[in-house]
PDB file of C-alpha atoms in Angstrom:
ATOM      1  CA  MET A1042     -27.847 -90.734 155.942  1.00  0.00           C
ATOM      2  CA  ASN A1043     -28.497 -94.411 155.041  1.00  0.00           C
ATOM      3  CA  LEU A1044     -31.977 -94.369 156.993  1.00  0.00           C
ATOM      4  CA  LEU A1045     -32.563 -91.512 154.943  1.00  0.00           C
ATOM      5  CA  VAL A1046     -31.664 -92.725 151.547  1.00  0.00           C
ATOM      6  CA  SER A1047     -33.635 -96.217 152.336  1.00  0.00           C
ATOM      7  CA  ASP A1048     -36.335 -94.338 153.147  1.00  0.00           C
ATOM      8  CA  PHE A1049     -36.480 -91.901 150.184  1.00  0.00           C
ATOM      9  CA  MET A1050     -35.659 -95.236 147.732  1.00  0.00           C
ATOM     10  CA  ALA A1051     -38.727 -97.022 149.485  1.00  0.00           C
ATOM     11  CA  ALA A1052     -41.013 -94.098 149.188  1.00  0.00           C
ATOM     12  CA  TYR A1053     -39.899 -93.806 145.399  1.00  0.00           C
ATOM     13  CA  ALA A1054     -40.472 -97.453 144.580  1.00  0.00           C
ATOM     14  CA  GLY A1055     -44.003 -97.054 145.871  1.00  0.00           C
ATOM     15  CA  GLU A1056     -44.020 -98.931 149.416  1.00  0.00           C
ATOM     16  CA  GLU A1057     -45.646 -97.685 152.264  1.00  0.00           C
ATOM     17  CA  LEU A1058     -43.154 -96.584 155.039  1.00  0.00           C
ATOM     18  CA  THR A1059     -43.892 -97.717 158.620  1.00  0.00           C
ATOM     19  CA  PRO A1060     -45.264 -95.023 160.901  1.00  0.00           C
ATOM     20  CA  LEU A1061     -42.604 -93.561 163.212  1.00  0.00           C
ATOM     21  CA  ARG A1062     -43.412 -94.162 166.612  1.00  0.00           C
ATOM     22  CA  ILE A1063     -41.830 -90.916 167.835  1.00  0.00           C
ATOM     23  CA  GLN A1064     -42.764 -87.511 166.516  1.00  0.00           C
ATOM     24  CA  TYR A1065     -40.561 -84.321 166.508  1.00  0.00           C
ATOM     25  CA  LYS A1066     -43.070 -82.852 169.075  1.00  0.00           C
ATOM     26  CA  ASP A1067     -42.092 -85.630 171.528  1.00  0.00           C
ATOM     27  CA  TYR A1068     -38.540 -84.933 171.002  1.00  0.00           C
ATOM     28  CA  ALA A1069     -39.391 -81.370 171.334  1.00  0.00           C
ATOM     29  CA  VAL A1070     -41.592 -81.873 174.807  1.00  0.00           C
ATOM     30  CA  TRP A1071     -38.750 -84.205 176.305  1.00  0.00           C
ATOM     31  CA  GLN A1072     -36.366 -81.582 175.346  1.00  0.00           C
ATOM     32  CA  GLN A1073     -38.083 -78.892 176.820  1.00  0.00           C
ATOM     33  CA  GLY A1074     -38.623 -80.885 180.178  1.00  0.00           C
ATOM     34  CA  THR A1075     -34.577 -82.228 180.629  1.00  0.00           C
ATOM     35  CA  LEU A1076     -32.485 -79.045 179.708  1.00  0.00           C
ATOM     36  CA  GLY A1077     -34.633 -76.755 182.047  1.00  0.00           C
ATOM     37  CA  VAL A1078     -35.335 -73.251 181.724  1.00  0.00           C
ATOM     38  CA  GLU A1079     -32.216 -72.103 183.255  1.00  0.00           C
ATOM     39  CA  ARG A1080     -30.105 -73.839 181.019  1.00  0.00           C
ATOM     40  CA  MET A1081     -31.796 -72.681 177.782  1.00  0.00           C
ATOM     41  CA  GLU A1082     -31.612 -69.430 178.927  1.00  0.00           C
ATOM     42  CA  ALA A1083     -27.620 -69.795 179.559  1.00  0.00           C
ATOM     43  CA  HIS A1084     -27.307 -71.243 175.945  1.00  0.00           C
ATOM     44  CA  GLU A1085     -29.641 -68.204 174.896  1.00  0.00           C
ATOM     45  CA  ALA A1086     -27.201 -65.831 176.671  1.00  0.00           C
ATOM     46  CA  TYR A1087     -24.124 -67.086 174.827  1.00  0.00           C
ATOM     47  CA  TRP A1088     -25.598 -67.163 171.451  1.00  0.00           C
ATOM     48  CA  LEU A1089     -27.017 -63.564 171.776  1.00  0.00           C
ATOM     49  CA  SER A1090     -23.200 -62.219 172.981  1.00  0.00           C
ATOM     50  CA  ALA A1091     -21.580 -64.361 170.380  1.00  0.00           C
ATOM     51  CA  TYR A1092     -23.422 -62.449 167.866  1.00  0.00           C
ATOM     52  CA  ALA A1093     -23.780 -58.812 169.680  1.00  0.00           C
ATOM     53  CA  GLU A1094     -21.389 -57.342 166.932  1.00  0.00           C
ATOM     54  CA  GLU A1095     -22.277 -56.746 163.657  1.00  0.00           C
ATOM     55  CA  ALA A1096     -20.344 -59.293 161.159  1.00  0.00           C
ATOM     56  CA  PRO A1097     -18.050 -57.384 159.044  1.00  0.00           C
ATOM     57  CA  VAL A1098     -17.991 -56.991 155.520  1.00  0.00           C
ATOM     58  CA  LEU A1099     -15.814 -59.425 153.638  1.00  0.00           C
ATOM     59  CA  GLU A1100     -12.988 -57.989 151.438  1.00  0.00           C
ATOM     60  CA  LEU A1101     -12.556 -61.449 149.201  1.00  0.00           C
ATOM     61  CA  PRO A1102     -10.174 -60.971 145.997  1.00  0.00           C
ATOM     62  CA  ALA A1103     -12.284 -60.967 142.856  1.00  0.00           C
ATOM     63  CA  ASP A1104     -11.018 -61.482 139.435  1.00  0.00           C
ATOM     64  CA  ARG A1105     -12.123 -57.694 138.728  1.00  0.00           C
ATOM     65  CA  THR A1106     -12.560 -54.381 140.792  1.00  0.00           C
ATOM     66  CA  ARG A1107     -15.765 -53.600 142.239  1.00  0.00           C
ATOM     67  CA  PRO A1108     -17.777 -50.848 140.712  1.00  0.00           C
ATOM     68  CA  ALA A1109     -18.109 -47.541 142.955  1.00  0.00           C
ATOM     69  CA  VAL A1110     -22.237 -47.949 142.641  1.00  0.00           C
ATOM     70  CA  LEU A1111     -23.434 -51.523 142.870  1.00  0.00           C
ATOM     71  CA  SER A1112     -25.740 -52.693 140.402  1.00  0.00           C
ATOM     72  CA  SER A1113     -27.954 -55.642 139.277  1.00  0.00           C
ATOM     73  CA  GLU A1114     -27.688 -55.229 135.460  1.00  0.00           C
ATOM     74  CA  GLY A1115     -26.325 -58.186 133.874  1.00  0.00           C
ATOM     75  CA  GLY A1116     -24.770 -58.884 130.588  1.00  0.00           C
ATOM     76  CA  ARG A1117     -26.470 -61.149 127.535  1.00  0.00           C
ATOM     77  CA  VAL A1118     -25.019 -64.255 126.099  1.00  0.00           C
ATOM     78  CA  TYR A1119     -25.680 -64.647 122.296  1.00  0.00           C
ATOM     79  CA  THR A1120     -25.737 -67.694 120.682  1.00  0.00           C
ATOM     80  CA  GLU A1121     -26.719 -69.507 117.434  1.00  0.00           C
ATOM     81  CA  VAL A1122     -28.328 -73.054 117.194  1.00  0.00           C
ATOM     82  CA  ASN A1123     -28.815 -75.093 114.163  1.00  0.00           C
ATOM     83  CA  ALA A1124     -32.495 -76.211 112.833  1.00  0.00           C
ATOM     84  CA  GLU A1125     -31.712 -79.658 113.812  1.00  0.00           C
ATOM     85  CA  THR A1126     -31.024 -78.931 117.244  1.00  0.00           C
ATOM     86  CA  ALA A1127     -33.672 -76.365 117.356  1.00  0.00           C
ATOM     87  CA  GLU A1128     -36.310 -78.484 116.441  1.00  0.00           C
ATOM     88  CA  ALA A1129     -34.950 -81.555 119.009  1.00  0.00           C
ATOM     89  CA  LEU A1130     -35.033 -78.940 121.636  1.00  0.00           C
ATOM     90  CA  LYS A1131     -38.830 -77.881 120.843  1.00  0.00           C
ATOM     91  CA  ARG A1132     -39.744 -81.608 120.594  1.00  0.00           C
ATOM     92  CA  ILE A1133     -38.357 -82.296 124.098  1.00  0.00           C
ATOM     93  CA  ALA A1134     -40.051 -78.938 125.459  1.00  0.00           C
ATOM     94  CA  ALA A1135     -43.345 -80.531 124.157  1.00  0.00           C
ATOM     95  CA  GLU A1136     -42.797 -83.731 125.458  1.00  0.00           C
ATOM     96  CA  THR A1137     -41.957 -82.431 128.836  1.00  0.00           C
TER      97      THR A1137
END
């Protein structure tokens, strides 16, 4: 994490980052060569069997009962903003 943050801060400051000597594609080639096809097939078989069954529907507690028919309809919230705040918001919007 420290490396990521230091690279990000350097890039943010306009500094040029040193090129990486190893790219992800080099790691991928190494991984495929060292792990072997049989071992990868065993890993794949494990994960396919681990997730072979459909995931159960979770019945989590809620603050209100679920409707019989699901809907994406939402609600509305109305509020009033005084003229001074509205003008300040318009000014900020125009600036950004």
